[in-house]
Amino acid sequence: MNSTILKTATRLLLPIFLIASILILWRGHNQPGGGFIGGLMAVIGVALYAIAASIDEARRRLRVDPLVLAGVGLACSVLGGLWGSAAGGAFLQGVWPFYEYVSGEGTKGWPIGSVLLFDTGVYLTVLGAVCAIIFALEEAVFAEREGSR
Amino acid sequence: MPRPLTLLPALVSALVALWFAGFIPEIAAGEVLTWSRPWIPGAGIDFAFLLDGLSLLFALMVTGIGAIIFLYSAVYFKGHPKLTMLLVLLSLFAISMLGLVLADDAITLFVFWEGTTITSFLLVGFDHEKEKARDNALQALIVTGLGGLALLAGLILLGAEAGTFRLSEMNAQGELIKASALYLPILILVFLGAFTKSAQFPFHFWLPGAMAAPTPVSAYLHSATMVKAGIYLLARLTPALGGTDVWFWTLTIVGAVTMVWTSILALKQTDLKLMLAYTTVMALGALTMFLGGGTRYAAMTVAVFLIVHALYKAALFLTVGLIDKGTGTREVNQLGGLARVMPVTLTIAMLAALSMAGFPPFIGFIGKELIYEASLGVVTEPLFVATAALLANANMVAAAGLVAVAPFFGKQCQTPKTPADPTPWLWVGPALLAVLGLTFGVIPSLIDSSIVTPVVQSIIPGEKPVELKIWHGVNLPLMLSLLTFGLGFALFYGRAQIRSSLQSENFTGGLDANKTYFLWLKAFKSFAAWTARTVQGGQMTVYLRTAFVVLGLLIWGAHLSSRDPFNPSAEFPDLIPLTICLLIAVSAAVVLRTGSRLYGLTALGVVGAGIAILFVFYSAIDVAITQLLVEMLVVLILAVALVKLPTMPREVTFRAGDAVIASALGLGVAFVLAAVVMKPFDPRITEFFNAASYPEAFGRNVVNVILVDFRALDTLGEVAVVLIAAISAVAALTAGKRALAVKKEGDK
Amino acid sequence: MELVLAGLVGFLVACGAYLMMSGQLIRFLFGLVLLSNAANLAIFAAGRLTYATPPFVVSGQIAPAAGAANALPQALILTAIVIGFGLLAFALALAFRAWQSLGTTEMDAMRACEPVDFAAGKTKEKTLDPSKSYERNRLEAAE
């Protein structure tokens, strides 16, 4: 697509989308959001950018191959699970080293732990996998269009 | 000198053999060692192992002969690209076989039993570039695999009847098992397993076929160890199942028929290795026959003959390997006069063959004397058994001559390679085996009370065997031995005529187990092809229709068979969601009827958005957001792909049949769902999640807490599926780009 | 209202199934989308509908308000939606690839692996020529 306005807009929008998606991932434990929604938000940002600019451009901005990103994500999720095993619990059991629940007062401390790592893994997997599909599909269609010319 | 690393398996195997040898005094003193670890405690199945006389003998054969085979293989296949593969497979086999003979749990035994079947399949098909090797590997797998299934059924029945899967406990309850109504089925199934594995008539045909394996493999699996697994099993279960008339007659007749028939077939062969294969089946038949006998002498015969056969047969197989390596052929007609050029090979062949033919002072002589002693001691039919043994032994003498005399004397023939003795690395193994055969013959007390007695006591608990001696005085067995030699020499000198008359077509009367197997296989394959053609006609819409019809039938079946009353609540649906439902339905109808991709895509978007609004309306915020985001992506990727795909033609004809299937399915789903929502709701799981979400998992968004904590394993599985879908889609599409490039190249 | 949704799910299933049996790849994909939507709605309805009370723990509370919506089906659907998307994307990739290789979107005309005469029992399985690349073989099979 050759729209200068869209191109410029999406170039600015992409970081906003990514930051917003990370915020949504972060707040997902207490409010609507989480790894799936955050990941999908980020995909929409990247996909918009890919349409406005080009797939190659989007790939460059992502820096890593989306499938690698997805693989890293899955590894994060598994690691988050193993953290639970390592802490003496079951696989995927939640571990919050700096966070605790005080009866009558609510939660205290920093909400960082194995569950957040797991959800980050979900975010990265969704982002990487869906981007990979979209990129591959668009490239295949583009190649076919070139080929039939 | 082979690469040091390739000698590692041999070294390990030898060390393990020595370790087992260290147990000989304990076992000889009558001890039984056990070790177990729970496996499936709920079903009473454990990883249980036991070391008694029988297990120890087999363990020593597996590891001791194993060490020799590993050394031999490493040298024999020096520089072969697949040497590592061979050693790995052989090691896997050795581990399986060791587990098999040490297992005390019936299921553990079965698992290792199948392990040997699979590794044998891979080893027979080692030269998988050759069609013959592939066919024969498959044949070995099918025959022994089917037998394995029968064995599994038999062992489970046996376990159910005895109330335990421990073989030692089963053996303690022999009387109970033999009296049960399931005894006969159990016996038939166990026999099927043992007979297929040990190549007993009429399953004897797969073992010669398995000679497609490399020679060291044949020496190890198809002579010294694996094919004896059936014998081991029968011996192991003798206290539990043996001693009845069925047991005696089945084993005696099957064993005798196998023994005589295959010893005749052995004389027909011209390939030295095949000849040895048939004599192996003959030996297995003899072992089976004497396991049926159940007397003290019979059990002793089994014990001694196991040792005798393992020593001389492995040595001879390896010797044939030496001849093959030295001259480039194994055909008996192309070999002759090698004595001068291959003196070491000749010596080894001679030592082993003299034991095979049963000459004194070799251990083979003791074995043969015992065979006659035991035959004459059989209670019911001594004459039948002794005659069978005489015939087979005479053929054995002739076969020994064919292997050890014919290639080395007479006129020297032109061979593919200039014959020469191989390197000592190669002949040290078979030489050791052959020398052991002589040593044990001269000093039988070496194995008498230490090895043979414990084996006999494993087969017949509490039995005290007689002392092994090389000279028993002039008695009937000695007379029979002399008769055997006479007959054997006659057969050896008349070998040419015998072979030509055996090779004529009408000798077997058209009956050939191998041909029968292939006929059966062909029929089975054409049946399979017919089924595939009928069920898989290649039309995808037919597959889909079948799937939907079956699904509809299942749903309607479930619906009609339930007795729930139909009592819809009287509440009137809310107006806004009702409108949205209508909108969704209309949009779905548009998708159904439209001939335009754009309309279809838009209508699909409306369906998805409408559902998202329903989610918002009914308190599913996260789901609604996800639905909207995914809907955008769905429309996006469909739009990208549809740009290129050709337009879909508008449907002119109304497909009445499909409409009936689809409507029936939809109605069924609606009814079942209605029945579900009319039932009282069970809130227990939800209440647990609600109560635990904040205090225990520190999250206020219960949906997300379920996703990442309570049911995180589901989520992990699901993101893995998404990743796999992405990898597959990317692979398919990139392959498409490559195909395009190929196409372009072709056009140029 | 659950009963209305049951009816809607049934209708979507019927539309999806009819489209999938049409024998055209694009309609098949449309049907697949409808079918996965119907499945999600079915899970949702089976967990009962609750008006405007999302399952959140409000500040100061330790559990969602009494009568809050059922969270479990929501969690199940949320992942099901993403999985459904993955499935659709994979199906779409396959469809596109099939069209590239075989030059048609008519499903019953896609017979590279199950040629018509094989189905009729006239010939043996078509063997691939090992000297040529996999792609070449497939293209030739398609022609």
CSV table of N, CA and C in Angstrom, one decimal, chain C residues 33-88:
chain,number,residue,atom,x,y,z
C,33,VAL,N,-14.5,-21.0,10.0
C,33,VAL,CA,-14.6,-19.9,10.9
C,33,VAL,C,-15.9,-20.0,11.7
C,34,LEU,N,-17.0,-20.2,10.9
C,34,LEU,CA,-18.3,-20.2,11.6
C,34,LEU,C,-18.3,-21.4,12.6
C,35,LEU,N,-17.8,-22.5,12.3
C,35,LEU,CA,-17.8,-23.6,13.2
C,35,LEU,C,-17.0,-23.4,14.5
C,36,SER,N,-15.9,-22.7,14.3
C,36,SER,CA,-15.1,-22.5,15.6
C,36,SER,C,-15.8,-21.4,16.4
C,37,ASN,N,-16.4,-20.4,15.8
C,37,ASN,CA,-17.2,-19.5,16.5
C,37,ASN,C,-18.4,-20.2,17.3
C,38,ALA,N,-19.0,-21.1,16.6
C,38,ALA,CA,-20.1,-21.8,17.2
C,38,ALA,C,-19.6,-22.6,18.4
C,39,ALA,N,-18.5,-23.2,18.3
C,39,ALA,CA,-17.9,-24.0,19.4
C,39,ALA,C,-17.7,-23.1,20.6
C,40,ASN,N,-17.1,-21.9,20.4
C,40,ASN,CA,-16.9,-21.0,21.5
C,40,ASN,C,-18.2,-20.6,22.2
C,41,LEU,N,-19.2,-20.3,21.4
C,41,LEU,CA,-20.4,-19.9,21.9
C,41,LEU,C,-21.1,-21.0,22.7
C,42,ALA,N,-20.9,-22.2,22.2
C,42,ALA,CA,-21.5,-23.4,22.9
C,42,ALA,C,-20.9,-23.5,24.3
C,43,ILE,N,-19.5,-23.4,24.4
C,43,ILE,CA,-18.9,-23.5,25.8
C,43,ILE,C,-19.4,-22.3,26.6
C,44,PHE,N,-19.6,-21.2,26.0
C,44,PHE,CA,-20.0,-20.0,26.8
C,44,PHE,C,-21.4,-20.2,27.4
C,45,ALA,N,-22.3,-20.7,26.5
C,45,ALA,CA,-23.7,-20.9,27.0
C,45,ALA,C,-23.8,-22.0,28.0
C,46,ALA,N,-23.0,-23.1,27.9
C,46,ALA,CA,-23.0,-24.2,28.8
C,46,ALA,C,-22.5,-23.7,30.2
C,47,GLY,N,-21.7,-22.6,30.3
C,47,GLY,CA,-21.3,-22.1,31.6
C,47,GLY,C,-22.2,-21.1,32.1
C,48,ARG,N,-23.4,-21.0,31.5
C,48,ARG,CA,-24.4,-20.0,32.0
C,48,ARG,C,-24.1,-18.6,31.7
C,49,LEU,N,-25.1,-17.8,31.4
C,49,LEU,CA,-24.8,-16.4,31.1
C,49,LEU,C,-25.1,-15.5,32.4
C,50,THR,N,-24.3,-14.5,32.6
C,50,THR,CA,-24.5,-13.6,33.7
C,50,THR,C,-24.4,-12.2,33.2
C,51,TYR,N,-25.4,-11.4,33.5
C,51,TYR,CA,-25.4,-10.0,32.9
C,51,TYR,C,-24.5,-9.1,33.7
C,52,ALA,N,-23.6,-8.5,33.0
C,52,ALA,CA,-22.8,-7.4,33.5
C,52,ALA,C,-22.2,-7.6,34.9
C,53,THR,N,-21.7,-8.7,35.3
C,53,THR,CA,-20.9,-8.9,36.5
C,53,THR,C,-19.7,-9.7,36.2
C,54,PRO,N,-18.6,-9.0,35.7
C,54,PRO,CA,-17.4,-9.8,35.3
C,54,PRO,C,-16.7,-10.4,36.6
C,55,PRO,N,-16.0,-11.5,36.4
C,55,PRO,CA,-15.4,-12.1,37.5
C,55,PRO,C,-14.1,-11.5,38.0
C,56,PHE,N,-14.2,-10.3,38.6
C,56,PHE,CA,-13.1,-9.6,39.1
C,56,PHE,C,-13.2,-9.4,40.6
C,57,VAL,N,-12.0,-9.4,41.3
C,57,VAL,CA,-12.0,-9.2,42.7
C,57,VAL,C,-11.8,-7.7,42.9
C,58,VAL,N,-12.9,-7.0,43.3
C,58,VAL,CA,-12.8,-5.6,43.5
C,58,VAL,C,-11.9,-5.2,44.6
C,59,SER,N,-11.3,-4.1,44.5
C,59,SER,CA,-10.3,-3.6,45.5
C,59,SER,C,-11.0,-3.6,46.9
C,60,GLY,N,-10.3,-4.2,47.9
C,60,GLY,CA,-10.9,-4.3,49.2
C,60,GLY,C,-11.6,-5.6,49.5
C,61,GLN,N,-11.9,-6.3,48.4
C,61,GLN,CA,-12.6,-7.6,48.6
C,61,GLN,C,-11.5,-8.7,48.4
C,62,ILE,N,-11.9,-9.9,48.8
C,62,ILE,CA,-11.0,-11.0,48.6
C,62,ILE,C,-11.6,-12.0,47.6
C,63,ALA,N,-12.8,-11.8,47.1
C,63,ALA,CA,-13.4,-12.7,46.1
C,63,ALA,C,-14.3,-11.9,45.3
C,64,PRO,N,-14.6,-12.4,44.1
C,64,PRO,CA,-15.6,-11.7,43.2
C,64,PRO,C,-16.9,-11.6,43.9
C,65,ALA,N,-17.7,-10.6,43.6
C,65,ALA,CA,-19.1,-10.4,44.2
C,65,ALA,C,-19.9,-11.7,43.9
C,66,ALA,N,-20.8,-12.0,44.9
C,66,ALA,CA,-21.6,-13.1,44.7
C,66,ALA,C,-22.4,-13.0,43.5
C,67,GLY,N,-22.6,-14.1,42.7
C,67,GLY,CA,-23.3,-14.1,41.5
C,67,GLY,C,-22.5,-13.5,40.3
C,68,ALA,N,-21.2,-13.4,40.5
C,68,ALA,CA,-20.4,-13.0,39.3
C,68,ALA,C,-20.3,-14.0,38.3
C,69,ALA,N,-20.0,-13.6,37.1
C,69,ALA,CA,-20.0,-14.5,35.9
C,69,ALA,C,-19.0,-15.7,36.2
C,70,ASN,N,-19.3,-16.8,35.5
C,70,ASN,CA,-18.5,-18.0,35.6
C,70,ASN,C,-17.2,-17.8,34.9
C,71,ALA,N,-16.1,-17.9,35.6
C,71,ALA,CA,-14.8,-17.5,34.9
C,71,ALA,C,-14.2,-18.7,34.1
C,72,LEU,N,-14.5,-19.9,34.5
C,72,LEU,CA,-13.8,-21.0,33.9
C,72,LEU,C,-14.1,-21.1,32.4
C,73,PRO,N,-15.4,-21.1,31.9
C,73,PRO,CA,-15.6,-21.1,30.5
C,73,PRO,C,-15.0,-20.0,29.8
C,74,GLN,N,-14.9,-18.8,30.4
C,74,GLN,CA,-14.2,-17.7,29.8
C,74,GLN,C,-12.8,-18.0,29.5
C,75,ALA,N,-12.1,-18.6,30.5
C,75,ALA,CA,-10.7,-18.9,30.3
C,75,ALA,C,-10.6,-19.9,29.1
C,76,LEU,N,-11.5,-20.9,29.1
C,76,LEU,CA,-11.4,-21.9,28.1
C,76,LEU,C,-11.6,-21.3,26.7
C,77,ILE,N,-12.6,-20.4,26.6
C,77,ILE,CA,-12.9,-19.8,25.3
C,77,ILE,C,-11.7,-18.9,24.8
C,78,LEU,N,-11.2,-18.2,25.8
C,78,LEU,CA,-10.1,-17.3,25.4
C,78,LEU,C,-9.0,-18.1,24.7
C,79,THR,N,-8.5,-19.2,25.3
C,79,THR,CA,-7.5,-19.9,24.6
C,79,THR,C,-8.1,-20.6,23.3
C,80,ALA,N,-9.3,-21.0,23.4
C,80,ALA,CA,-9.9,-21.6,22.2
C,80,ALA,C,-10.0,-20.7,21.0
C,81,ILE,N,-10.2,-19.4,21.3
C,81,ILE,CA,-10.2,-18.4,20.2
C,81,ILE,C,-8.8,-18.3,19.5
C,82,VAL,N,-7.8,-18.3,20.3
C,82,VAL,CA,-6.5,-18.2,19.8
C,82,VAL,C,-6.1,-19.4,19.0
C,83,ILE,N,-6.4,-20.6,19.6
C,83,ILE,CA,-6.2,-21.9,18.9
C,83,ILE,C,-7.0,-21.9,17.6
C,84,GLY,N,-8.2,-21.5,17.6
C,84,GLY,CA,-9.0,-21.5,16.4
C,84,GLY,C,-8.4,-20.6,15.4
C,85,PHE,N,-7.8,-19.5,15.8
C,85,PHE,CA,-7.1,-18.7,14.8
C,85,PHE,C,-5.9,-19.4,14.2
C,86,GLY,N,-5.1,-20.1,15.1
C,86,GLY,CA,-4.0,-20.9,14.6
C,86,GLY,C,-4.4,-21.9,13.6
C,87,LEU,N,-5.5,-22.6,13.9
C,87,LEU,CA,-6.0,-23.6,13.0
C,87,LEU,C,-6.4,-23.0,11.7
C,88,LEU,N,-7.1,-21.9,11.7
C,88,LEU,CA,-7.6,-21.2,10.5
C,88,LEU,C,-6.4,-20.8,9.7
